[in-house]
Every structure is written in structure tokens, then in C-alpha cells.
mmCIF file of N, CA and C in Angstrom:
data_model
loop_
_atom_site.group_PDB
_atom_site.id
_atom_site.type_symbol
_atom_site.label_atom_id
_atom_site.label_comp_id
_atom_site.label_asym_id
_atom_site.label_seq_id
_atom_site.Cartn_x
_atom_site.Cartn_y
_atom_site.Cartn_z
ATOM 1 N N SER A 1 13.390 48.370 -10.692
ATOM 2 C CA SER A 1 14.839 48.369 -10.891
ATOM 3 C C SER A 1 15.366 46.939 -11.012
ATOM 4 N N GLU A 2 16.635 46.807 -11.424
ATOM 5 C CA GLU A 2 17.190 45.494 -11.727
ATOM 6 C C GLU A 2 17.353 44.599 -10.505
ATOM 7 N N SER A 3 17.507 45.174 -9.354
ATOM 8 C CA SER A 3 17.740 44.361 -8.155
ATOM 9 C C SER A 3 16.579 43.401 -7.859
ATOM 10 N N HIS A 4 15.405 43.702 -8.391
ATOM 11 C CA HIS A 4 14.251 42.832 -8.149
ATOM 12 C C HIS A 4 14.176 41.669 -9.124
ATOM 13 N N ILE A 5 14.856 41.778 -10.247
ATOM 14 C CA ILE A 5 14.768 40.736 -11.277
ATOM 15 C C ILE A 5 15.477 39.463 -10.826
ATOM 16 N N LEU A 6 16.659 39.635 -10.270
ATOM 17 C CA LEU A 6 17.495 38.487 -9.947
ATOM 18 C C LEU A 6 16.843 37.468 -9.008
ATOM 19 N N PRO A 7 16.399 37.863 -7.809
ATOM 20 C CA PRO A 7 15.838 36.857 -6.902
ATOM 21 C C PRO A 7 14.681 36.081 -7.521
ATOM 22 N N LYS A 8 13.808 36.805 -8.230
ATOM 23 C CA LYS A 8 12.663 36.148 -8.815
ATOM 24 C C LYS A 8 13.141 35.058 -9.790
ATOM 25 N N ASP A 9 14.117 35.395 -10.620
ATOM 26 C CA ASP A 9 14.647 34.426 -11.580
ATOM 27 C C ASP A 9 15.337 33.262 -10.881
ATOM 28 N N ILE A 10 16.069 33.562 -9.825
ATOM 29 C CA ILE A 10 16.754 32.498 -9.081
ATOM 30 C C ILE A 10 15.727 31.539 -8.484
ATOM 31 N N TYR A 11 14.673 32.074 -7.879
ATOM 32 C CA TYR A 11 13.641 31.210 -7.295
ATOM 33 C C TYR A 11 12.970 30.361 -8.375
ATOM 34 N N LYS A 12 12.688 31.021 -9.497
ATOM 35 C CA LYS A 12 12.019 30.305 -10.582
ATOM 36 C C LYS A 12 12.938 29.194 -11.102
ATOM 37 N N ALA A 13 14.204 29.516 -11.286
ATOM 38 C CA ALA A 13 15.170 28.533 -11.767
ATOM 39 C C ALA A 13 15.301 27.389 -10.763
ATOM 40 N N HIS A 14 15.315 27.741 -9.485
ATOM 41 C CA HIS A 14 15.409 26.729 -8.435
ATOM 42 C C HIS A 14 14.192 25.803 -8.477
ATOM 43 N N ASP A 15 13.000 26.402 -8.548
ATOM 44 C CA ASP A 15 11.769 25.602 -8.599
ATOM 45 C C ASP A 15 11.760 24.672 -9.803
ATOM 46 N N GLU A 16 12.215 25.200 -10.944
ATOM 47 C CA GLU A 16 12.250 24.375 -12.155
ATOM 48 C C GLU A 16 13.251 23.233 -12.001
ATOM 49 N N ALA A 17 14.402 23.539 -11.391
ATOM 50 C CA ALA A 17 15.425 22.509 -11.176
ATOM 51 C C ALA A 17 14.897 21.425 -10.237
ATOM 52 N N VAL A 18 14.208 21.839 -9.173
ATOM 53 C CA VAL A 18 13.635 20.884 -8.224
ATOM 54 C C VAL A 18 12.580 20.027 -8.922
ATOM 55 N N ALA A 19 11.743 20.656 -9.728
ATOM 56 C CA ALA A 19 10.705 19.918 -10.453
ATOM 57 C C ALA A 19 11.339 18.886 -11.389
ATOM 58 N N ARG A 20 12.406 19.296 -12.080
ATOM 59 C CA ARG A 20 13.112 18.368 -12.984
ATOM 60 C C ARG A 20 13.726 17.210 -12.218
ATOM 61 N N LEU A 21 14.335 17.530 -11.080
ATOM 62 C CA LEU A 21 14.964 16.513 -10.245
ATOM 63 C C LEU A 21 13.923 15.511 -9.744
ATOM 64 N N ASN A 22 12.791 16.029 -9.290
ATOM 65 C CA ASN A 22 11.717 15.155 -8.825
ATOM 66 C C ASN A 22 11.203 14.255 -9.942
ATOM 67 N N ALA A 23 11.080 14.808 -11.131
ATOM 68 C CA ALA A 23 10.629 14.023 -12.283
ATOM 69 C C ALA A 23 11.637 12.917 -12.592
ATOM 70 N N MET A 24 12.930 13.265 -12.514
ATOM 71 C CA MET A 24 13.974 12.271 -12.764
ATOM 72 C C MET A 24 13.925 11.174 -11.711
ATOM 73 N N LYS A 25 13.756 11.565 -10.457
ATOM 74 C CA LYS A 25 13.647 10.579 -9.370
ATOM 75 C C LYS A 25 12.471 9.655 -9.606
ATOM 76 N N ARG A 26 11.325 10.263 -9.987
ATOM 77 C CA ARG A 26 10.133 9.449 -10.253
ATOM 78 C C ARG A 26 10.399 8.464 -11.381
ATOM 79 N N GLU A 27 11.102 8.922 -12.397
ATOM 80 C CA GLU A 27 11.415 8.063 -13.537
ATOM 81 C C GLU A 27 12.335 6.915 -13.113
ATOM 82 N N VAL A 28 13.312 7.212 -12.272
ATOM 83 C CA VAL A 28 14.213 6.174 -11.757
ATOM 84 C C VAL A 28 13.397 5.162 -10.956
ATOM 85 N N VAL A 29 12.536 5.657 -10.073
ATOM 86 C CA VAL A 29 11.699 4.777 -9.260
ATOM 87 C C VAL A 29 10.807 3.929 -10.161
ATOM 88 N N ARG A 30 10.235 4.561 -11.197
ATOM 89 C CA ARG A 30 9.355 3.831 -12.117
ATOM 90 C C ARG A 30 10.113 2.684 -12.778
ATOM 91 N N LYS A 31 11.324 2.983 -13.240
ATOM 92 C CA LYS A 31 12.138 1.957 -13.898
ATOM 93 C C LYS A 31 12.521 0.845 -12.928
ATOM 94 N N GLU A 32 12.863 1.222 -11.698
ATOM 95 C CA GLU A 32 13.235 0.222 -10.693
ATOM 96 C C GLU A 32 12.051 -0.690 -10.368
ATOM 97 N N PHE A 33 10.863 -0.109 -10.224
ATOM 98 C CA PHE A 33 9.666 -0.911 -9.950
ATOM 99 C C PHE A 33 9.443 -1.909 -11.073
ATOM 100 N N ALA A 34 9.525 -1.419 -12.310
ATOM 101 C CA ALA A 34 9.289 -2.279 -13.473
ATOM 102 C C ALA A 34 10.328 -3.394 -13.529
ATOM 103 N N LYS A 35 11.580 -3.027 -13.250
ATOM 104 C CA LYS A 35 12.680 -3.987 -13.283
ATOM 105 C C LYS A 35 12.485 -5.054 -12.210
ATOM 106 N N ARG A 36 12.134 -4.626 -11.007
ATOM 107 C CA ARG A 36 11.952 -5.583 -9.915
ATOM 108 C C ARG A 36 10.747 -6.486 -10.177
ATOM 109 N N ALA A 37 9.672 -5.922 -10.737
ATOM 110 C CA ALA A 37 8.482 -6.722 -11.038
ATOM 111 C C ALA A 37 8.846 -7.827 -12.027
ATOM 112 N N LYS A 38 9.731 -7.505 -12.984
ATOM 113 C CA LYS A 38 10.154 -8.484 -13.988
ATOM 114 C C LYS A 38 11.081 -9.525 -13.363
ATOM 115 N N GLU A 39 12.058 -9.052 -12.616
ATOM 116 C CA GLU A 39 13.055 -9.951 -12.029
ATOM 117 C C GLU A 39 12.463 -10.878 -10.978
ATOM 118 N N LEU A 40 11.429 -10.404 -10.305
ATOM 119 C CA LEU A 40 10.874 -11.167 -9.187
ATOM 120 C C LEU A 40 9.531 -11.798 -9.515
ATOM 121 N N LYS A 41 9.276 -12.014 -10.821
ATOM 122 C CA LYS A 41 7.930 -12.488 -11.142
ATOM 123 C C LYS A 41 7.626 -13.876 -10.573
ATOM 124 N N GLU A 42 8.668 -14.601 -10.144
ATOM 125 C CA GLU A 42 8.432 -15.905 -9.487
ATOM 126 C C GLU A 42 7.664 -15.724 -8.179
ATOM 127 N N LEU A 43 7.711 -14.521 -7.609
ATOM 128 C CA LEU A 43 6.999 -14.268 -6.364
ATOM 129 C C LEU A 43 5.497 -14.206 -6.572
ATOM 130 N N GLU A 44 5.087 -14.003 -7.815
ATOM 131 C CA GLU A 44 3.663 -13.897 -8.115
ATOM 132 C C GLU A 44 3.103 -15.292 -8.321
ATOM 133 N N MET A 45 2.204 -15.676 -7.439
ATOM 134 C CA MET A 45 1.603 -17.000 -7.550
ATOM 135 C C MET A 45 0.293 -17.043 -6.792
ATOM 136 N N ARG A 46 -0.486 -18.079 -7.097
ATOM 137 C CA ARG A 46 -1.736 -18.287 -6.379
ATOM 138 C C ARG A 46 -1.514 -19.377 -5.338
ATOM 139 N N VAL A 47 -1.912 -19.099 -4.117
ATOM 140 C CA VAL A 47 -1.788 -20.079 -3.043
ATOM 141 C C VAL A 47 -3.103 -20.122 -2.270
ATOM 142 N N GLN A 48 -3.737 -21.283 -2.241
ATOM 143 C CA GLN A 48 -4.952 -21.500 -1.439
ATOM 144 C C GLN A 48 -5.984 -20.375 -1.568
ATOM 145 N N GLY A 49 -6.320 -20.011 -2.773
ATOM 146 C CA GLY A 49 -7.371 -19.011 -2.952
ATOM 147 C C GLY A 49 -6.917 -17.563 -2.801
ATOM 148 N N TYR A 50 -5.604 -17.349 -2.668
ATOM 149 C CA TYR A 50 -5.055 -15.994 -2.605
ATOM 150 C C TYR A 50 -4.061 -15.806 -3.740
ATOM 151 N N GLN A 51 -4.067 -14.604 -4.304
ATOM 152 C CA GLN A 51 -3.106 -14.268 -5.357
ATOM 153 C C GLN A 51 -2.078 -13.294 -4.784
ATOM 154 N N PHE A 52 -0.805 -13.653 -4.930
ATOM 155 C CA PHE A 52 0.299 -12.808 -4.467
ATOM 156 C C PHE A 52 0.838 -12.057 -5.678
ATOM 157 N N LEU A 53 0.874 -10.730 -5.591
ATOM 158 C CA LEU A 53 1.238 -9.879 -6.729
ATOM 159 C C LEU A 53 2.287 -8.850 -6.332
ATOM 160 N N LEU A 54 3.083 -8.446 -7.300
ATOM 161 C CA LEU A 54 4.057 -7.383 -7.061
ATOM 162 C C LEU A 54 3.524 -6.059 -7.574
ATOM 163 N N PRO A 55 3.791 -4.967 -6.858
ATOM 164 C CA PRO A 55 3.396 -3.652 -7.384
ATOM 165 C C PRO A 55 4.185 -3.345 -8.645
ATOM 166 N N LYS A 56 3.504 -2.862 -9.678
ATOM 167 C CA LYS A 56 4.168 -2.569 -10.946
ATOM 168 C C LYS A 56 4.731 -1.147 -10.976
ATOM 169 N N ASP A 57 4.204 -0.274 -10.132
ATOM 170 C CA ASP A 57 4.732 1.088 -10.053
ATOM 171 C C ASP A 57 4.397 1.698 -8.695
ATOM 172 N N ALA A 58 5.014 2.840 -8.431
ATOM 173 C CA ALA A 58 4.850 3.498 -7.138
ATOM 174 C C ALA A 58 3.391 3.885 -6.906
ATOM 175 N N LYS A 59 2.692 4.245 -7.992
ATOM 176 C CA LYS A 59 1.302 4.649 -7.876
ATOM 177 C C LYS A 59 0.468 3.514 -7.270
ATOM 178 N N GLU A 60 0.746 2.278 -7.688
ATOM 179 C CA GLU A 60 0.017 1.136 -7.139
ATOM 180 C C GLU A 60 0.245 1.018 -5.632
ATOM 181 N N LEU A 61 1.460 1.304 -5.205
ATOM 182 C CA LEU A 61 1.787 1.239 -3.783
ATOM 183 C C LEU A 61 1.034 2.327 -3.016
ATOM 184 N N ILE A 62 0.962 3.513 -3.606
ATOM 185 C CA ILE A 62 0.249 4.636 -2.993
ATOM 186 C C ILE A 62 -1.243 4.314 -2.889
ATOM 187 N N GLU A 63 -1.811 3.778 -3.990
ATOM 188 C CA GLU A 63 -3.230 3.407 -3.998
ATOM 189 C C GLU A 63 -3.521 2.342 -2.951
ATOM 190 N N GLU A 64 -2.623 1.360 -2.847
ATOM 191 C CA GLU A 64 -2.774 0.285 -1.865
ATOM 192 C C GLU A 64 -2.809 0.863 -0.459
ATOM 193 N N GLY A 65 -1.879 1.769 -0.186
ATOM 194 C CA GLY A 65 -1.809 2.409 1.125
ATOM 195 C C GLY A 65 -3.076 3.178 1.449
ATOM 196 N N LYS A 66 -3.585 3.909 0.455
ATOM 197 C CA LYS A 66 -4.818 4.684 0.654
ATOM 198 C C LYS A 66 -5.989 3.756 0.906
ATOM 199 N N SER A 67 -6.105 2.757 0.061
ATOM 200 C CA SER A 67 -7.237 1.844 0.115
ATOM 201 C C SER A 67 -7.288 1.076 1.440
ATOM 202 N N LEU A 68 -6.128 0.651 1.915
ATOM 203 C CA LEU A 68 -6.075 -0.134 3.154
ATOM 204 C C LEU A 68 -5.784 0.738 4.375
ATOM 205 N N GLU A 69 -5.657 2.050 4.154
ATOM 206 C CA GLU A 69 -5.367 3.005 5.230
ATOM 207 C C GLU A 69 -4.178 2.554 6.075
ATOM 208 N N MET A 70 -3.061 2.356 5.385
ATOM 209 C CA MET A 70 -1.825 1.993 6.063
ATOM 210 C C MET A 70 -0.677 2.723 5.385
ATOM 211 N N CYS A 71 0.514 2.614 5.962
ATOM 212 C CA CYS A 71 1.603 3.488 5.516
ATOM 213 C C CYS A 71 2.438 2.922 4.359
ATOM 214 N N VAL A 72 1.985 1.829 3.745
ATOM 215 C CA VAL A 72 2.792 1.219 2.689
ATOM 216 C C VAL A 72 2.974 2.144 1.478
ATOM 217 N N GLY A 73 2.101 3.152 1.340
ATOM 218 C CA GLY A 73 2.228 4.092 0.231
ATOM 219 C C GLY A 73 3.186 5.234 0.517
ATOM 220 N N GLY A 74 3.815 5.221 1.687
ATOM 221 C CA GLY A 74 4.722 6.304 2.060
ATOM 222 C C GLY A 74 6.038 6.228 1.306
ATOM 223 N N SER A 75 6.738 7.357 1.261
ATOM 224 C CA SER A 75 7.954 7.423 0.435
ATOM 225 C C SER A 75 9.039 6.459 0.900
ATOM 226 N N SER A 76 9.110 6.145 2.198
ATOM 227 C CA SER A 76 10.173 5.243 2.644
ATOM 228 C C SER A 76 9.959 3.835 2.079
ATOM 229 N N TYR A 77 8.688 3.376 2.033
ATOM 230 C CA TYR A 77 8.415 2.059 1.450
ATOM 231 C C TYR A 77 8.620 2.069 -0.063
ATOM 232 N N ILE A 78 8.219 3.165 -0.692
ATOM 233 C CA ILE A 78 8.401 3.276 -2.139
ATOM 234 C C ILE A 78 9.886 3.167 -2.475
ATOM 235 N N ASN A 79 10.712 3.925 -1.761
ATOM 236 C CA ASN A 79 12.153 3.911 -2.039
ATOM 237 C C ASN A 79 12.799 2.577 -1.670
ATOM 238 N N SER A 80 12.413 2.009 -0.533
ATOM 239 C CA SER A 80 12.988 0.735 -0.103
ATOM 240 C C SER A 80 12.652 -0.389 -1.074
ATOM 241 N N HIS A 81 11.420 -0.357 -1.601
ATOM 242 C CA HIS A 81 11.036 -1.380 -2.581
ATOM 243 C C HIS A 81 11.781 -1.143 -3.891
ATOM 244 N N ALA A 82 11.851 0.120 -4.303
ATOM 245 C CA ALA A 82 12.507 0.450 -5.576
ATOM 246 C C ALA A 82 13.976 0.047 -5.563
ATOM 247 N N ASN A 83 14.662 0.289 -4.450
ATOM 248 C CA ASN A 83 16.101 0.013 -4.445
ATOM 249 C C ASN A 83 16.447 -1.389 -3.950
ATOM 250 N N GLY A 84 15.412 -2.197 -3.674
ATOM 251 C CA GLY A 84 15.654 -3.597 -3.355
ATOM 252 C C GLY A 84 15.973 -3.886 -1.899
ATOM 253 N N GLU A 85 15.863 -2.880 -1.037
ATOM 254 C CA GLU A 85 16.102 -3.118 0.395
ATOM 255 C C GLU A 85 15.046 -4.045 0.973
ATOM 256 N N THR A 86 13.845 -3.919 0.447
ATOM 257 C CA THR A 86 12.743 -4.759 0.899
ATOM 258 C C THR A 86 11.852 -5.031 -0.305
ATOM 259 N N THR A 87 10.914 -5.946 -0.160
ATOM 260 C CA THR A 87 10.000 -6.255 -1.256
ATOM 261 C C THR A 87 8.577 -6.229 -0.717
ATOM 262 N N ILE A 88 7.747 -5.407 -1.341
ATOM 263 C CA ILE A 88 6.342 -5.311 -0.963
ATOM 264 C C ILE A 88 5.547 -6.206 -1.912
ATOM 265 N N VAL A 89 4.659 -7.003 -1.333
ATOM 266 C CA VAL A 89 3.841 -7.921 -2.124
ATOM 267 C C VAL A 89 2.381 -7.699 -1.754
ATOM 268 N N PHE A 90 1.539 -7.555 -2.787
ATOM 269 C CA PHE A 90 0.103 -7.398 -2.559
ATOM 270 C C PHE A 90 -0.541 -8.782 -2.502
ATOM 271 N N ILE A 91 -1.517 -8.933 -1.621
ATOM 272 C CA ILE A 91 -2.279 -10.178 -1.562
ATOM 273 C C ILE A 91 -3.732 -9.847 -1.880
ATOM 274 N N ARG A 92 -4.288 -10.592 -2.821
ATOM 275 C CA ARG A 92 -5.688 -10.425 -3.215
ATOM 276 C C ARG A 92 -6.417 -11.740 -2.993
ATOM 277 N N ARG A 93 -7.708 -11.647 -2.731
ATOM 278 C CA ARG A 93 -8.510 -12.868 -2.828
ATOM 279 C C ARG A 93 -8.540 -13.231 -4.308
ATOM 280 N N ALA A 94 -8.395 -14.498 -4.610
ATOM 281 C CA ALA A 94 -8.367 -14.919 -6.021
ATOM 282 C C ALA A 94 -9.654 -14.540 -6.754
ATOM 283 N N THR A 95 -10.735 -14.378 -5.999
ATOM 284 C CA THR A 95 -12.024 -14.010 -6.595
ATOM 285 C C THR A 95 -12.165 -12.504 -6.799
ATOM 286 N N GLU A 96 -11.276 -11.711 -6.176
ATOM 287 C CA GLU A 96 -11.342 -10.239 -6.290
ATOM 288 C C GLU A 96 -9.946 -9.679 -6.528
ATOM 289 N N LEU A 97 -9.415 -9.914 -7.714
ATOM 290 C CA LEU A 97 -8.027 -9.558 -8.004
ATOM 291 C C LEU A 97 -7.759 -8.058 -8.004
ATOM 292 N N ASP A 98 -8.815 -7.255 -8.216
ATOM 293 C CA ASP A 98 -8.621 -5.807 -8.288
ATOM 294 C C ASP A 98 -8.757 -5.131 -6.930
ATOM 295 N N LYS A 99 -9.169 -5.888 -5.935
ATOM 296 C CA LYS A 99 -9.479 -5.271 -4.645
ATOM 297 C C LYS A 99 -8.356 -5.505 -3.632
ATOM 298 N N PRO A 100 -7.698 -4.421 -3.178
ATOM 299 C CA PRO A 100 -6.662 -4.578 -2.158
ATOM 300 C C PRO A 100 -7.214 -5.360 -0.965
ATOM 301 N N TYR A 101 -6.415 -6.305 -0.483
ATOM 302 C CA TYR A 101 -6.866 -7.140 0.633
ATOM 303 C C TYR A 101 -5.831 -7.100 1.764
ATOM 304 N N TYR A 102 -4.665 -7.648 1.517
ATOM 305 C CA TYR A 102 -3.566 -7.595 2.488
ATOM 306 C C TYR A 102 -2.270 -7.256 1.754
ATOM 307 N N THR A 103 -1.297 -6.805 2.517
ATOM 308 C CA THR A 103 0.013 -6.465 1.952
ATOM 309 C C THR A 103 1.068 -7.091 2.847
ATOM 310 N N LEU A 104 2.084 -7.668 2.210
ATOM 311 C CA LEU A 104 3.160 -8.191 3.037
ATOM 312 C C LEU A 104 4.486 -7.573 2.635
ATOM 313 N N GLU A 105 5.393 -7.571 3.592
ATOM 314 C CA GLU A 105 6.751 -7.106 3.345
ATOM 315 C C GLU A 105 7.671 -8.309 3.502
ATOM 316 N N TYR A 106 8.451 -8.577 2.452
ATOM 317 C CA TYR A 106 9.349 -9.727 2.406
ATOM 318 C C TYR A 106 10.787 -9.227 2.381
ATOM 319 N N ARG A 107 11.580 -9.702 3.346
ATOM 320 C CA ARG A 107 12.980 -9.287 3.400
ATOM 321 C C ARG A 107 13.801 -10.374 4.081
ATOM 322 N N ASP A 108 15.001 -10.605 3.581
ATOM 323 C CA ASP A 108 15.908 -11.604 4.166
ATOM 324 C C ASP A 108 15.222 -12.962 4.340
ATOM 325 N N GLU A 109 14.485 -13.351 3.288
ATOM 326 C CA GLU A 109 13.808 -14.659 3.251
ATOM 327 C C GLU A 109 12.742 -14.825 4.331
ATOM 328 N N LYS A 110 12.253 -13.703 4.861
ATOM 329 C CA LYS A 110 11.210 -13.763 5.889
ATOM 330 C C LYS A 110 10.071 -12.803 5.546
ATOM 331 N N ILE A 111 8.891 -13.088 6.098
ATOM 332 C CA ILE A 111 7.787 -12.132 6.042
ATOM 333 C C ILE A 111 7.946 -11.235 7.270
ATOM 334 N N ILE A 112 8.237 -9.963 7.018
ATOM 335 C CA ILE A 112 8.471 -9.010 8.106
ATOM 336 C C ILE A 112 7.141 -8.456 8.628
ATOM 337 N N GLN A 113 6.233 -8.188 7.683
ATOM 338 C CA GLN A 113 4.928 -7.640 8.051
ATOM 339 C C GLN A 113 3.870 -8.255 7.157
ATOM 340 N N LEU A 114 2.675 -8.406 7.719
ATOM 341 C CA LEU A 114 1.526 -8.898 6.957
ATOM 342 C C LEU A 114 0.296 -8.213 7.525
ATOM 343 N N HIS A 115 -0.220 -7.218 6.792
ATOM 344 C CA HIS A 115 -1.304 -6.400 7.331
ATOM 345 C C HIS A 115 -2.389 -6.130 6.300
ATOM 346 N N GLY A 116 -3.600 -5.973 6.820
ATOM 347 C CA GLY A 116 -4.739 -5.596 5.991
ATOM 348 C C GLY A 116 -5.206 -4.198 6.334
ATOM 349 N N TYR A 117 -6.492 -3.970 6.125
ATOM 350 C CA TYR A 117 -7.095 -2.665 6.355
ATOM 351 C C TYR A 117 -6.757 -2.145 7.749
ATOM 352 N N LYS A 118 -6.233 -0.925 7.819
ATOM 353 C CA LYS A 118 -5.835 -0.278 9.084
ATOM 354 C C LYS A 118 -4.909 -1.172 9.917
ATOM 355 N N ASN A 119 -3.990 -1.821 9.220
ATOM 356 C CA ASN A 119 -2.965 -2.681 9.844
ATOM 357 C C ASN A 119 -3.520 -3.906 10.580
ATOM 358 N N LYS A 120 -4.706 -4.332 10.171
ATOM 359 C CA LYS A 120 -5.327 -5.525 10.757
ATOM 360 C C LYS A 120 -4.436 -6.744 10.500
ATOM 361 N N ASN A 121 -4.323 -7.608 11.489
ATOM 362 C CA ASN A 121 -3.540 -8.839 11.322
ATOM 363 C C ASN A 121 -4.327 -9.879 10.527
ATOM 364 N N ALA A 122 -3.600 -10.773 9.883
ATOM 365 C CA ALA A 122 -4.218 -11.801 9.044
ATOM 366 C C ALA A 122 -4.838 -12.902 9.896
ATOM 367 N N ASP A 123 -5.937 -13.481 9.381
ATOM 368 C CA ASP A 123 -6.518 -14.651 10.056
ATOM 369 C C ASP A 123 -5.660 -15.885 9.766
ATOM 370 N N LYS A 124 -6.016 -17.011 10.379
ATOM 371 C CA LYS A 124 -5.135 -18.180 10.270
ATOM 372 C C LYS A 124 -5.072 -18.733 8.844
ATOM 373 N N PHE A 125 -6.147 -18.555 8.063
ATOM 374 C CA PHE A 125 -6.142 -19.048 6.685
ATOM 375 C C PHE A 125 -5.120 -18.293 5.842
ATOM 376 N N LEU A 126 -5.128 -16.977 5.991
ATOM 377 C CA LEU A 126 -4.197 -16.162 5.222
ATOM 378 C C LEU A 126 -2.766 -16.357 5.730
ATOM 379 N N GLN A 127 -2.619 -16.513 7.036
ATOM 380 C CA GLN A 127 -1.280 -16.774 7.593
ATOM 381 C C GLN A 127 -0.715 -18.073 7.024
ATOM 382 N N GLU A 128 -1.564 -19.076 6.959
ATOM 383 C CA GLU A 128 -1.174 -20.374 6.415
ATOM 384 C C GLU A 128 -0.750 -20.240 4.953
ATOM 385 N N ALA A 129 -1.579 -19.557 4.173
ATOM 386 C CA ALA A 129 -1.286 -19.367 2.755
ATOM 387 C C ALA A 129 0.006 -18.566 2.581
ATOM 388 N N SER A 130 0.197 -17.551 3.427
ATOM 389 C CA SER A 130 1.392 -16.716 3.337
ATOM 390 C C SER A 130 2.649 -17.508 3.684
ATOM 391 N N ASN A 131 2.539 -18.379 4.666
ATOM 392 C CA ASN A 131 3.687 -19.221 5.019
ATOM 393 C C ASN A 131 4.007 -20.208 3.901
ATOM 394 N N GLU A 132 2.968 -20.712 3.261
ATOM 395 C CA GLU A 132 3.154 -21.598 2.113
ATOM 396 C C GLU A 132 3.842 -20.831 0.972
ATOM 397 N N TRP A 133 3.369 -19.594 0.735
ATOM 398 C CA TRP A 133 3.977 -18.734 -0.291
ATOM 399 C C TRP A 133 5.465 -18.539 0.022
ATOM 400 N N LEU A 134 5.763 -18.228 1.287
ATOM 401 C CA LEU A 134 7.131 -17.971 1.727
ATOM 402 C C LEU A 134 8.020 -19.192 1.465
ATOM 403 N N LYS A 135 7.509 -20.356 1.816
ATOM 404 C CA LYS A 135 8.263 -21.592 1.637
ATOM 405 C C LYS A 135 8.588 -21.795 0.155
ATOM 406 N N ARG A 136 7.566 -21.615 -0.697
ATOM 407 C CA ARG A 136 7.761 -21.798 -2.147
ATOM 408 C C ARG A 136 8.760 -20.791 -2.707
ATOM 409 N N VAL A 137 8.605 -19.540 -2.299
ATOM 410 C CA VAL A 137 9.474 -18.468 -2.791
ATOM 411 C C VAL A 137 10.923 -18.741 -2.397
ATOM 412 N N ASN A 138 11.144 -19.087 -1.143
ATOM 413 C CA ASN A 138 12.512 -19.330 -0.686
ATOM 414 C C ASN A 138 13.126 -20.548 -1.361
ATOM 415 N N GLU A 139 12.294 -21.560 -1.679
ATOM 416 C CA GLU A 139 12.797 -22.713 -2.425
ATOM 417 C C GLU A 139 13.157 -22.305 -3.847
ATOM 418 N N LEU A 140 12.310 -21.470 -4.445
ATOM 419 C CA LEU A 140 12.513 -21.041 -5.834
ATOM 420 C C LEU A 140 13.772 -20.218 -6.017
ATOM 421 N N ILE A 141 13.965 -19.263 -5.127
ATOM 422 C CA ILE A 141 15.054 -18.313 -5.377
ATOM 423 C C ILE A 141 16.189 -18.375 -4.390
ATOM 424 N N GLY A 142 16.091 -19.273 -3.425
ATOM 425 C CA GLY A 142 17.183 -19.375 -2.456
ATOM 426 C C GLY A 142 17.426 -18.017 -1.829
ATOM 427 N N GLY A 143 18.665 -17.642 -1.685
ATOM 428 C CA GLY A 143 18.967 -16.356 -1.061
ATOM 429 C C GLY A 143 19.167 -15.233 -2.071
ATOM 430 N N GLU A 144 18.912 -15.521 -3.347
ATOM 431 C CA GLU A 144 19.301 -14.572 -4.399
ATOM 432 C C GLU A 144 18.566 -13.246 -4.352
ATOM 433 N N ILE A 145 17.354 -13.260 -3.848
ATOM 434 C CA ILE A 145 16.553 -12.031 -3.904
ATOM 435 C C ILE A 145 17.244 -10.853 -3.223
ATOM 436 N N ARG A 146 18.056 -11.138 -2.225
ATOM 437 C CA ARG A 146 18.695 -10.045 -1.494
ATOM 438 C C ARG A 146 19.745 -9.338 -2.341
ATOM 439 N N HIS A 147 20.183 -10.017 -3.383
ATOM 440 C CA HIS A 147 21.302 -9.456 -4.153
ATOM 441 C C HIS A 147 20.834 -8.789 -5.453
ATOM 442 N N VAL A 148 19.534 -8.618 -5.605
ATOM 443 C CA VAL A 148 19.030 -7.903 -6.774
ATOM 444 C C VAL A 148 19.479 -6.451 -6.643
ATOM 445 N N SER A 149 20.257 -5.977 -7.617
ATOM 446 C CA SER A 149 20.753 -4.600 -7.499
ATOM 447 C C SER A 149 19.868 -3.635 -8.259
#
């Protein structure tokens, strides 16, 4: 009878609407990642044998999180990076550019977090290089990074 048709269609329509919305959100996030990677390319530099890189898309952030077994691939970091609340930066050994090594979070001209595999803390060499990176970045862009919309 007809009473069974309606709910099924409503659920299907709802699922399709949710799927479309999620796709749109992903597209917005993708565009924001690309935009931020372009706007903040001054953050990408080599310091003392380490390469500092920006994630080009959310997938890279997810892969980084999986590879290093840390929460940087979670949706809160993806959204915070996409909307400019915070900036996630990948650190690679200059000799192994494809291999996740450490990840840092940069916000309000400071390094908020710097972690490697399973949230391991950085050794003094990487800390030194990261502080050098921070100094250069803050000199380059002053306080402007916070106002990237």
C-alpha cells in the first residue's frame, strides 16, 4: 500500500541530501586547503636538514595522522586548518621528503605542538630547527598569518 512508499523515499532523499552536503563540505575544505597552501607558501622552507611543508589537502592530513599514529588526521584539525584557526605543518627529513617524520601546529606566531610517531617529542636538533623555522616565519609574515580568511 501507499503508506510504505513515503518513508522509504524520505529516507532515501535524506541520505542523498546528506551525501551531497558532505561532498560540498569536502569540496569547500579542499579549496580552503589549496588556498592556504598557496597563501602560506613562505612557511615551506628547508632548515638544518629538515623540510617544512604544508598539507595540500585533507587526505594528506589523514595520511599523516595514520602514518604517525596521532590525531592530526581528525576532523577537528582538518577543519581548524581549513578555516585558518590553526596551521598544520609537516616536517620531513630533507633526505626522505615522502616519509612523515614530525608534525607541528603553528598558531598566534607560536609552535603549539611538535610531535612525531605516537606523539613522541622532538629531539634537540629538531627543536632547534623548528625554533629557527619559527623565527624566520614570524619575520617573514609578521602577524599577518592570523588574518588569513
